[in-house]
Coordinates of C-alpha atoms and ligand atoms in Angstrom, one line a residue:
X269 CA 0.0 0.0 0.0
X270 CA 0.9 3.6 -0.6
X271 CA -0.3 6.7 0.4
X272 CA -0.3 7.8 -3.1
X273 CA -2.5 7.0 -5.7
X274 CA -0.3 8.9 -8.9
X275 CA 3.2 7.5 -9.5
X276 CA 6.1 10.7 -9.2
X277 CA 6.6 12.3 -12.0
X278 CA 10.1 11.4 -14.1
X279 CA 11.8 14.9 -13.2
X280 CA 10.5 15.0 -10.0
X281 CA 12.2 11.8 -9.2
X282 CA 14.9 13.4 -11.0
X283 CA 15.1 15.6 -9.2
X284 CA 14.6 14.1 -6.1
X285 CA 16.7 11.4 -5.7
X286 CA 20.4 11.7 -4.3
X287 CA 21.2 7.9 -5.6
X288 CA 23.9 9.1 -8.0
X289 CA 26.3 10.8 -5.5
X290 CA 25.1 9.5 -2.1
X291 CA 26.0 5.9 -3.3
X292 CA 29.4 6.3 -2.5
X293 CA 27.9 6.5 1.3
X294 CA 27.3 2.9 1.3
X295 CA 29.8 1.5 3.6
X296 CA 28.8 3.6 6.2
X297 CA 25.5 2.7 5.7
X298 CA 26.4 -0.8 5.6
X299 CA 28.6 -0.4 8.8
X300 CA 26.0 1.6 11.1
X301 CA 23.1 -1.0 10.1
X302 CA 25.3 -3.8 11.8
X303 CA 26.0 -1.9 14.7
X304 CA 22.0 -1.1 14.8
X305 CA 20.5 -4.5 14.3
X306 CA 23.5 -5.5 16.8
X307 CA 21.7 -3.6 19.5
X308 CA 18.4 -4.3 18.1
X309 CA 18.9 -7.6 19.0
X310 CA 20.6 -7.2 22.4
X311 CA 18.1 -5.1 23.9
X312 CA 15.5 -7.5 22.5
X313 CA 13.5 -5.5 20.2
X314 CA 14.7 -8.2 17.6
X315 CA 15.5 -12.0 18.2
X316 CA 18.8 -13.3 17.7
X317 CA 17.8 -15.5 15.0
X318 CA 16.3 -12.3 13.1
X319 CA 19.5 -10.0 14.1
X320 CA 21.7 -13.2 12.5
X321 CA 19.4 -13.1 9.2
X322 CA 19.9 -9.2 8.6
X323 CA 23.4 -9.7 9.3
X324 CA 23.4 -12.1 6.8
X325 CA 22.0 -10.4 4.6
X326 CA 23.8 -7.3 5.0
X327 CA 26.9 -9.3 3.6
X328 CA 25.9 -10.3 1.0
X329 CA 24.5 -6.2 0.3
X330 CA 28.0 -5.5 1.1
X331 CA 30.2 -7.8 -1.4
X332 CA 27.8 -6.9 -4.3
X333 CA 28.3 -3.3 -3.5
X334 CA 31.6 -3.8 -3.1
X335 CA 32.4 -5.7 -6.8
X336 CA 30.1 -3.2 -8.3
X337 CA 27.0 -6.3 -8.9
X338 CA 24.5 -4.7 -6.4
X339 CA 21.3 -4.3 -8.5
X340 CA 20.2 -0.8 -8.5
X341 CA 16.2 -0.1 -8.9
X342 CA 15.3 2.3 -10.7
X343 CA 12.7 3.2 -8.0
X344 CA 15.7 3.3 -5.5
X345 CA 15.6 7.2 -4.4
X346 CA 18.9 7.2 -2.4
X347 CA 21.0 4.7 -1.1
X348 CA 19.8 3.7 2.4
X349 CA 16.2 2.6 0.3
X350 CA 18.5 0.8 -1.9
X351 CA 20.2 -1.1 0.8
X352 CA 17.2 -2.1 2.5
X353 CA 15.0 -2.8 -0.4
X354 CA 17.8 -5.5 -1.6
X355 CA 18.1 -6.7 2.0
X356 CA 14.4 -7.5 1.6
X357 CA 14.9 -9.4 -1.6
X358 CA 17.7 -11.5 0.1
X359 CA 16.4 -12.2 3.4
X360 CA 13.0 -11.7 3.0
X361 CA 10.3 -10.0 5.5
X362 CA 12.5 -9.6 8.4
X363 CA 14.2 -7.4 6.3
X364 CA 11.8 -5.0 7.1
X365 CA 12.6 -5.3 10.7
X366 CA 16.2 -2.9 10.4
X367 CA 14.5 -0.1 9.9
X368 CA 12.7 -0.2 13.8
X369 CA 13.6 2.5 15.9
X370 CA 15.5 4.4 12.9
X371 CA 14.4 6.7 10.4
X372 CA 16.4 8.0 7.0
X373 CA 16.6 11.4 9.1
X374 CA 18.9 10.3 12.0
X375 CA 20.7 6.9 9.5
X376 CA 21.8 9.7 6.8
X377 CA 23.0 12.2 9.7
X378 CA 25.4 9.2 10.7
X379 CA 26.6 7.9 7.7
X380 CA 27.3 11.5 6.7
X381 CA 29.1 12.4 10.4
X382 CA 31.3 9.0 9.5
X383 CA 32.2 9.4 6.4
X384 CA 33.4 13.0 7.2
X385 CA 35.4 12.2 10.4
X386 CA 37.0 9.0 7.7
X387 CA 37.8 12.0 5.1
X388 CA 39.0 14.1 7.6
X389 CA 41.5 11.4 8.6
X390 CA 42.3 10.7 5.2
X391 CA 43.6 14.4 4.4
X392 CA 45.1 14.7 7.7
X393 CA 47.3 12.4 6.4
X394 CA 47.8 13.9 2.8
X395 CA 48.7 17.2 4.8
X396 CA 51.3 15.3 6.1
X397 CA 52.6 13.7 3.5
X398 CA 52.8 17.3 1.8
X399 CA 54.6 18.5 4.9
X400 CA 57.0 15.8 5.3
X401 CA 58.0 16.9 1.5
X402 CA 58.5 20.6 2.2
X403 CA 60.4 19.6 4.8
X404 CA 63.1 17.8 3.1
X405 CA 62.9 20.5 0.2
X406 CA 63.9 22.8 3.3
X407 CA 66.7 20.5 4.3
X408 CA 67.8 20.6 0.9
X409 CA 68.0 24.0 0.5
X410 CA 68.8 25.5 3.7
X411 CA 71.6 28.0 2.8
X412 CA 70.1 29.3 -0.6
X413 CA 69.3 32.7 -0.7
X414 CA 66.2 33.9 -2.7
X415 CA 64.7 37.4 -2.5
X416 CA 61.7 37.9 -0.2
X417 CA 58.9 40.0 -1.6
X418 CA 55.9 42.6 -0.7
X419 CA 53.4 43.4 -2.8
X420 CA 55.7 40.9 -5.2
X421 CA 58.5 43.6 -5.6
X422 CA 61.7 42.1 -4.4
X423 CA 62.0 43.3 -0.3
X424 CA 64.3 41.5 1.6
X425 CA 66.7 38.5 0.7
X426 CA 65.6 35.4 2.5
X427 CA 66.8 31.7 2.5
X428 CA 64.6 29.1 0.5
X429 CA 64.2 26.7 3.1
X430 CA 62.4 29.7 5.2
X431 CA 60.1 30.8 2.5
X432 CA 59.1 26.8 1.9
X433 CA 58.5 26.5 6.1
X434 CA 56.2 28.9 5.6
X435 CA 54.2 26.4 3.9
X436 CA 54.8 24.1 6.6
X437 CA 53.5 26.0 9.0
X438 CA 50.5 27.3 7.1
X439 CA 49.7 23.2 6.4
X440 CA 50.0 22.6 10.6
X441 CA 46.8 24.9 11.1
X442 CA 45.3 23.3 8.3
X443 CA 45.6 20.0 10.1
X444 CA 44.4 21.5 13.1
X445 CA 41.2 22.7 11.1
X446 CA 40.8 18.3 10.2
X447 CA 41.1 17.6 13.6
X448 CA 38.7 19.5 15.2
X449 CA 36.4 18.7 12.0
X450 CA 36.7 14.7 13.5
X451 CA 36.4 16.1 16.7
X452 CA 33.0 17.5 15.9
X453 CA 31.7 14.5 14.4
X454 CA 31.7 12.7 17.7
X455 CA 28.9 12.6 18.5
X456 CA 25.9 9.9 17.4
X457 CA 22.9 11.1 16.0
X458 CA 21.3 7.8 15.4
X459 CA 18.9 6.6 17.9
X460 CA 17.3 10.1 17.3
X461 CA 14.9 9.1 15.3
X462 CA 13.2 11.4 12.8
X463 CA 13.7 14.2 15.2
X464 CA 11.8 13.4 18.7
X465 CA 13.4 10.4 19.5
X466 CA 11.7 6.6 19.0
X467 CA 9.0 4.6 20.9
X468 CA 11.9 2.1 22.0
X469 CA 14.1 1.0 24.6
X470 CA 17.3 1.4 22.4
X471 CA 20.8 1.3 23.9
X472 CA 22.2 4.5 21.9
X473 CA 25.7 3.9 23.8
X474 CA 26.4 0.6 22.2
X475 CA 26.0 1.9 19.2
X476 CA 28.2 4.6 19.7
X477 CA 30.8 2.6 21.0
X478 CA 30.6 0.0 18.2
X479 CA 31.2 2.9 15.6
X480 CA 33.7 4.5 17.1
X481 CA 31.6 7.4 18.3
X482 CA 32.5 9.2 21.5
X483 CA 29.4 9.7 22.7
X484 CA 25.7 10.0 21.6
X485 CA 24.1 13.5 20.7
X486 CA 22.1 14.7 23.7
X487 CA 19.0 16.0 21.5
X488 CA 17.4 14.7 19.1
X489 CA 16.3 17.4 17.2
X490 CA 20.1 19.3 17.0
X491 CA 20.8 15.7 16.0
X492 CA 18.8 15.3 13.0
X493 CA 19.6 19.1 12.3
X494 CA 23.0 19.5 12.6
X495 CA 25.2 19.4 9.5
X496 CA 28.2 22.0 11.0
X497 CA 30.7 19.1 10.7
X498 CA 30.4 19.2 7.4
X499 CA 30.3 23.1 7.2
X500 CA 33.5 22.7 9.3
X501 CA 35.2 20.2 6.6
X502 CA 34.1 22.9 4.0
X503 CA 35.6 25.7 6.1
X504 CA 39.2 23.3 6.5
X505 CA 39.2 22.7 3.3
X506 CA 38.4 26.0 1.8
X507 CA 41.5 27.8 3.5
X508 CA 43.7 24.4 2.9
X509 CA 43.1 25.0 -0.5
X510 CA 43.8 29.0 -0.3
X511 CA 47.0 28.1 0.8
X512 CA 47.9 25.6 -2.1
X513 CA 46.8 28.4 -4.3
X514 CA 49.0 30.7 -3.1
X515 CA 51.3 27.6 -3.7
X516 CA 50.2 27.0 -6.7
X517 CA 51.0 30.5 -8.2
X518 CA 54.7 31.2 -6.6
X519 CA 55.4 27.9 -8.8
X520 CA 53.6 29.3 -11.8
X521 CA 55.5 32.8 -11.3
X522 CA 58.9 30.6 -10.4
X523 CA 58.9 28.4 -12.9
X524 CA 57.9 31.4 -15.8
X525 CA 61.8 32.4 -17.7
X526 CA 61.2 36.0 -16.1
X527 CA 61.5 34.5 -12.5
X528 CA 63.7 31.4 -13.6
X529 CA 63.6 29.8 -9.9
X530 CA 62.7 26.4 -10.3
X531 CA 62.4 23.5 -13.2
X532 CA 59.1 21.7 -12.6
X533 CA 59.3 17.9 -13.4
X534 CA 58.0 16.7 -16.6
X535 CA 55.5 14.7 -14.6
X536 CA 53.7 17.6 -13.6
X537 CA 54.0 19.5 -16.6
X538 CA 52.2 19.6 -20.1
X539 CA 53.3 21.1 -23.6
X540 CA 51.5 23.1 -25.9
X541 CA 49.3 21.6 -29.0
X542 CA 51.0 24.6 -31.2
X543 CA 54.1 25.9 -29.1
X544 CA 56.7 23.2 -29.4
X545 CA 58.7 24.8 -27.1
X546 CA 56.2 25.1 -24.2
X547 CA 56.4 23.5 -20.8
X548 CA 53.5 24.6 -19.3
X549 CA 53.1 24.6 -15.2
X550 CA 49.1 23.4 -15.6
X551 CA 49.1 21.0 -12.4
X552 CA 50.3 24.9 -10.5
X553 CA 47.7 26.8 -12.3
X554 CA 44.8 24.5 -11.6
X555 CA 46.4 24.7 -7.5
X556 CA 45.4 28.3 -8.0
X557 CA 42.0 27.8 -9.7
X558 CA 40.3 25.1 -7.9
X559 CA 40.7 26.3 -5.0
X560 CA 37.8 29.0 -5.9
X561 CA 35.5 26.2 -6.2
X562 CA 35.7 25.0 -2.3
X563 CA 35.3 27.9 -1.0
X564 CA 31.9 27.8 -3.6
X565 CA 30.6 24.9 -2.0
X566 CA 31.3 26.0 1.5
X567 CA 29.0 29.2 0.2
X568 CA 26.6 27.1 -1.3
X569 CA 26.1 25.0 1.8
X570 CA 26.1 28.2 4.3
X571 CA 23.7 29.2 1.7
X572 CA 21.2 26.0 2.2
X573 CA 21.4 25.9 5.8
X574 CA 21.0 30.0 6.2
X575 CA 17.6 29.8 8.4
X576 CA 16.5 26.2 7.4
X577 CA 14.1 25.8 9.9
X578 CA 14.7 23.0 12.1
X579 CA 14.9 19.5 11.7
X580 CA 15.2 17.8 8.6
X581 CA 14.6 19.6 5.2
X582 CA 15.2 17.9 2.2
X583 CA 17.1 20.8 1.3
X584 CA 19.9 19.1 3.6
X585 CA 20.3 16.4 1.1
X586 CA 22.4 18.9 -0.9
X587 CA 25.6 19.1 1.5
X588 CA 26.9 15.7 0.0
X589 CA 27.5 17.0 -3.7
X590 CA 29.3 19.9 -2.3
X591 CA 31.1 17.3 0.3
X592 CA 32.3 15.1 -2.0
X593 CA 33.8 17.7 -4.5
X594 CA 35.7 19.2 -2.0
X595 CA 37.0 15.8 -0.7
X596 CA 38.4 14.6 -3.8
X597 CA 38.8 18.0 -5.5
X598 CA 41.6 18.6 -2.5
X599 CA 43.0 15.7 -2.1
X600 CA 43.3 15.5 -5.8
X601 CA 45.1 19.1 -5.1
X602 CA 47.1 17.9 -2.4
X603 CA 48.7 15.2 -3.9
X604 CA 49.6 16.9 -7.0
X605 CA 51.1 19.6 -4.2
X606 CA 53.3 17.1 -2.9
X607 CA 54.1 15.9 -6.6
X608 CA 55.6 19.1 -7.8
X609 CA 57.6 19.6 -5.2
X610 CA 58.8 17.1 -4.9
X611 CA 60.2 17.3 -8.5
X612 CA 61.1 20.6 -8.3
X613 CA 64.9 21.7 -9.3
X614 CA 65.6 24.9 -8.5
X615 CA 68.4 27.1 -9.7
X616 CA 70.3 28.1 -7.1
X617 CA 72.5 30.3 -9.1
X618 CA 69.2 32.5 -10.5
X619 CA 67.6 33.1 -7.3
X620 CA 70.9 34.1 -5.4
X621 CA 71.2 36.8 -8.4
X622 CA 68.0 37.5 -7.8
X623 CA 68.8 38.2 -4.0
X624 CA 72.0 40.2 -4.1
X625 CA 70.5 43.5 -5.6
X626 CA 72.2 46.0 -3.2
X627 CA 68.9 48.1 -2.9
X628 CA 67.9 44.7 -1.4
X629 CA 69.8 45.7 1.6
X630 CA 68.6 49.9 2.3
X631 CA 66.8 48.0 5.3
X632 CA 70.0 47.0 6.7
X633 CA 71.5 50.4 6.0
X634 CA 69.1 51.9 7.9
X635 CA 69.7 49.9 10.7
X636 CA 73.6 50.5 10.9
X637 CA 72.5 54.2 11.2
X638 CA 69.9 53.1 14.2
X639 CA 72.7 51.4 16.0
X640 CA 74.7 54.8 15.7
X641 CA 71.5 56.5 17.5
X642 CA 69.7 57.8 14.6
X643 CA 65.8 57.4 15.1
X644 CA 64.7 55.2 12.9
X645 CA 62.1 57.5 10.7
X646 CA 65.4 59.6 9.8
X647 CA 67.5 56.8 8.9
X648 CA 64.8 56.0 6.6
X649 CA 64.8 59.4 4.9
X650 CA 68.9 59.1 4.6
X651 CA 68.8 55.7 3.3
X652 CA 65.7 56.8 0.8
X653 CA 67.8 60.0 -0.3
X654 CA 71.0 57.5 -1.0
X655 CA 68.7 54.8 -3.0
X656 CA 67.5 57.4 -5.2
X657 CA 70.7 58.8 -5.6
X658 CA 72.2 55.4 -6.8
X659 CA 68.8 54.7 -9.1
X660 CA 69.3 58.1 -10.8
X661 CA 72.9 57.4 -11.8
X662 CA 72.6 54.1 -12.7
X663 CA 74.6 52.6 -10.1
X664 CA 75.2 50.2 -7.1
X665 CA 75.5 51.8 -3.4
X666 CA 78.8 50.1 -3.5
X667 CA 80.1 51.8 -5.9
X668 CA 79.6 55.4 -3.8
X669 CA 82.7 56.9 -2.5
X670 CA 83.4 57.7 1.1
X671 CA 82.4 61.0 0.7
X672 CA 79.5 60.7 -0.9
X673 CA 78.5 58.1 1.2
X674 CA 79.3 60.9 3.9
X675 CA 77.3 63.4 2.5
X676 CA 74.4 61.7 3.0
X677 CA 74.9 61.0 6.7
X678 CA 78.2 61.4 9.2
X679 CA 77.5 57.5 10.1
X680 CA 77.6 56.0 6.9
X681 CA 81.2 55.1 6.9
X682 CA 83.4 51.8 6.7
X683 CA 81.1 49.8 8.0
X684 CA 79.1 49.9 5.1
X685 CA 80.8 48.0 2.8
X686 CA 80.2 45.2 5.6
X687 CA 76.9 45.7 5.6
X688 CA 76.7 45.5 1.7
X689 CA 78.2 42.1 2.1
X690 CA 75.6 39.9 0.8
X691 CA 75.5 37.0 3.4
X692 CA 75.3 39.7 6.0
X693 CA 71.7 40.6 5.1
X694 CA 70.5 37.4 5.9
X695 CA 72.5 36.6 8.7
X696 CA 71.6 39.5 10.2
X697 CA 68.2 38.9 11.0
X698 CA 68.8 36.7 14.1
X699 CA 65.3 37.5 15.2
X700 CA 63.0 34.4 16.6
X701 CA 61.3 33.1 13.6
X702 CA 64.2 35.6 11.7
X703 CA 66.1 34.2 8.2
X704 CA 69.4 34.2 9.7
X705 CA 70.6 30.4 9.3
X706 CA 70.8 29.1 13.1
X707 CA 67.2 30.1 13.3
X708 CA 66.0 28.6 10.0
X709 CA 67.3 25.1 11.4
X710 CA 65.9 25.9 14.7
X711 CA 62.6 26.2 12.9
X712 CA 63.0 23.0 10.9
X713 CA 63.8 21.4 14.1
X714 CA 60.4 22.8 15.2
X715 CA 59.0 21.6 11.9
X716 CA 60.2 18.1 12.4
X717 CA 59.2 18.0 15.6
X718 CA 55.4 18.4 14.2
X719 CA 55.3 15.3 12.8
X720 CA 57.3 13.2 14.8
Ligands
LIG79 N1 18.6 11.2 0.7 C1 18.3 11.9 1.9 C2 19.3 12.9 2.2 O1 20.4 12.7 1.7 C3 18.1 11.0 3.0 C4 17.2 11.5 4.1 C5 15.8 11.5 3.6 N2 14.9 11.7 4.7 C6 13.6 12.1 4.4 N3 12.9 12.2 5.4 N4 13.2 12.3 3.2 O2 19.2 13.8 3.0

């Protein structure tokens, strides 16, 4: 019997049904009806007998899932009514006895809450991976200089290995986001029903327990309602993939013949269809452009749950589209991270010209003169007045004589050669977290630390 007495109309099933994407849900689903009819039975709502037929049958649900033979209706609307409905074809009434004390509202709520606390393990672990790289990248070039930029002109020289544990450190908060995404999946909203709670004696704990939930959610209507972990995955992933961008574009600028930093591997490189000479950095431009579209979906899902009324709403069945991009749009991002770095060659020779433009070091000037006693704002001017000096006739500050090094300022004497030096403009920033080198290996020691 139905309550209807029309069959739905083609594009309203169309557009009703979440079978397409939400299939991919179905271990979960799989997993959390175990642990149900498990306490189904145990609290004696089913028998054991029935409890060993849905089990059973389950299995069998499971391996033709799993080799791709599960027979999909085409009445099947999502995947827990697919599940089920073949559960009943394979084991018959009883079947129809898994679905006591649930409804879809509180089963989908869970399988969604597991499958994002699995993901957010998963990239926890790609973050990782990308770290581990940067961090031997760093290793690898610990003592070569590069220039450090604002607002992309060239600002002060820096050592590689600093500028790549920037990354590293940017990645650490990411994982921090992940965690606290798991975290906030911990607790269970099964057991809640289809928002009130159910008309049984169910032991909530023991499912909890059996799936690795830390406790259960203490109302049932926040339970049914409550999609934030995924909101929070979107919100991990959307800066996680900011930063790639950013990433993603130093190695597009890098690797471009003005910049001539760093050879990306062929791997992670395409040619032209017209340019024979073209080695195009696509895997670093797309770094920079998808991240765009995670940040989109985050939107679009702020944008469903802005003042859905609570509980359920099928409008809620759209967080698992924009879920599953994201997933596999950034681990698809940070793979290809770790890919081109880790077959980067960089030209050690090109950056350290790069780095050892004199104007680099005005900052350092200006600080010789504040060590004489000369407030800073003035040193500035002196320095300024000197720099455009040496612009306007076309040459470097160490080319100035002593006197007209004098004429600018009593202090600027000897000592400026030494800071002109170019090692000293690194080395001189001895500052915690500073580019000199004992504090770059401090840092990676830090770094390493992370992960250990
Ligand atoms: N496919 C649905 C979703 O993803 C499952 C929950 C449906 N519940 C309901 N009462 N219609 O949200």
């Amino acid at each position: 019997m139905s309550r209807f007495s029309e069959p739905q109309d083609p594009k309203f099933q169309e557009l009703n049904a979440s079978l397409s994407f939400d299939r991919r849900l179905w271990p979960h689903d799989v997993e959390q009806s175990r642990a149900h009819a498990a306490m189904l039975a145990a609290q004696g709502i089913i028998s054991a007998d029935e409890r060993d037929e849905l089990l059973r049958g389950l299995a069998t649900v499971a391996s033709e899932l799993e080799e791709g033979s599960f027979p999909f209706a085409p009445d099947d609307e999502d995947i827990h009514m697919a599940v089920e409905r073949r559960l009943t074809e394979i084991v018959g009434r009883v079947g129809g006895k898994l679905h006591t004390a649930r409804s879809r509202n509180d089963q989908v709520a869970t399988d969604v809450a597991l499958f994002t606390r699995a993901q957010a393990g998963a990239t926890v672990e790609l973050i990782e991976a990308l770290m581990r790289t940067l961090l031997v990248a760093a290793d690898r070039h610990i003592d070569w200089p590069m220039p450090g930029y604002t607002h992309l002109q060239r600002a002060q020289p820096v050592y590689l290995s600093h500028h790549l544990l920037a990354y590293v450190w940017m990645l650490e908060r990411d994982r921090a986001r992940f965690r606290f995404t798991a975290d906030q999946t911990q607790s269970l909203p099964l057991g809640a029903g289809a928002l009130a709670g159910v008309n049984f004696a169910t032991d909530r704990g023991q499912v909890a327990q059996s799936l690795g939930f830390g406790g259960v959610a203490p109302n049932s209507i926040d339970a049914v309602s409550n999609r934030d972990f995924v909101l929070d995955f979107l919100g991990a992933a959307a800066t996680c993939a900011t930063h790639l961008s950013r990433l993603g574009n130093e190695l597009v600028l890098w690797s471009s013949q003005e910049f001539g930093f760093v050879t990306l591997s062929d791997a992670w490189s395409s040619g032209s269809s017209i340019m024979p000479q073209k080695k195009n950095p696509d895997a670093a431009e797309l770094l920079r452009a998808k991240a765009p579209r995670i940040v989109g979906h985050l939107t679009a899902l702020h944008g469903v749950m802005h003042a859905l009324p609570l509980t359920y709403n099928k409008d809620m069945q759209e967080d698992k589209e924009h879920l599953f991009d994201t997933v596999d749009t950034l681990h698809l991002c940070l793979h290809a991270a770790r890919g081109m770095l880790a077959g980067a060659s960089f030209d050690r020779d090109r950056m350290a010209r790069a780095a050892s433009d004199e104007l680099i070091a005005a900052t350092d000037l200006a600080d010789l003169l504040v060590r004489r006693g000369v407030p800073f704002r003035e040193c500035h001017g002196i320095v300024a007045g000197l720099v455009r000096e040496a612009v306007d006739s076309g040459r470097a500050l160490s080319d100035f004589s002593p006197a007209e090094l004098a004429a600018h300022s009593e202090h600027l004497d000897g000592e400026v050669a030494e800071v002109l030096a170019q090692r000293s403009w690194l080395e001189s920033k001895v500052s915690e977290g500073g580019t000199a080198l004992p504090r770059v290996r401090e840092q990676l020691e830090a770094a390493r630390a992370l992960l250990a």
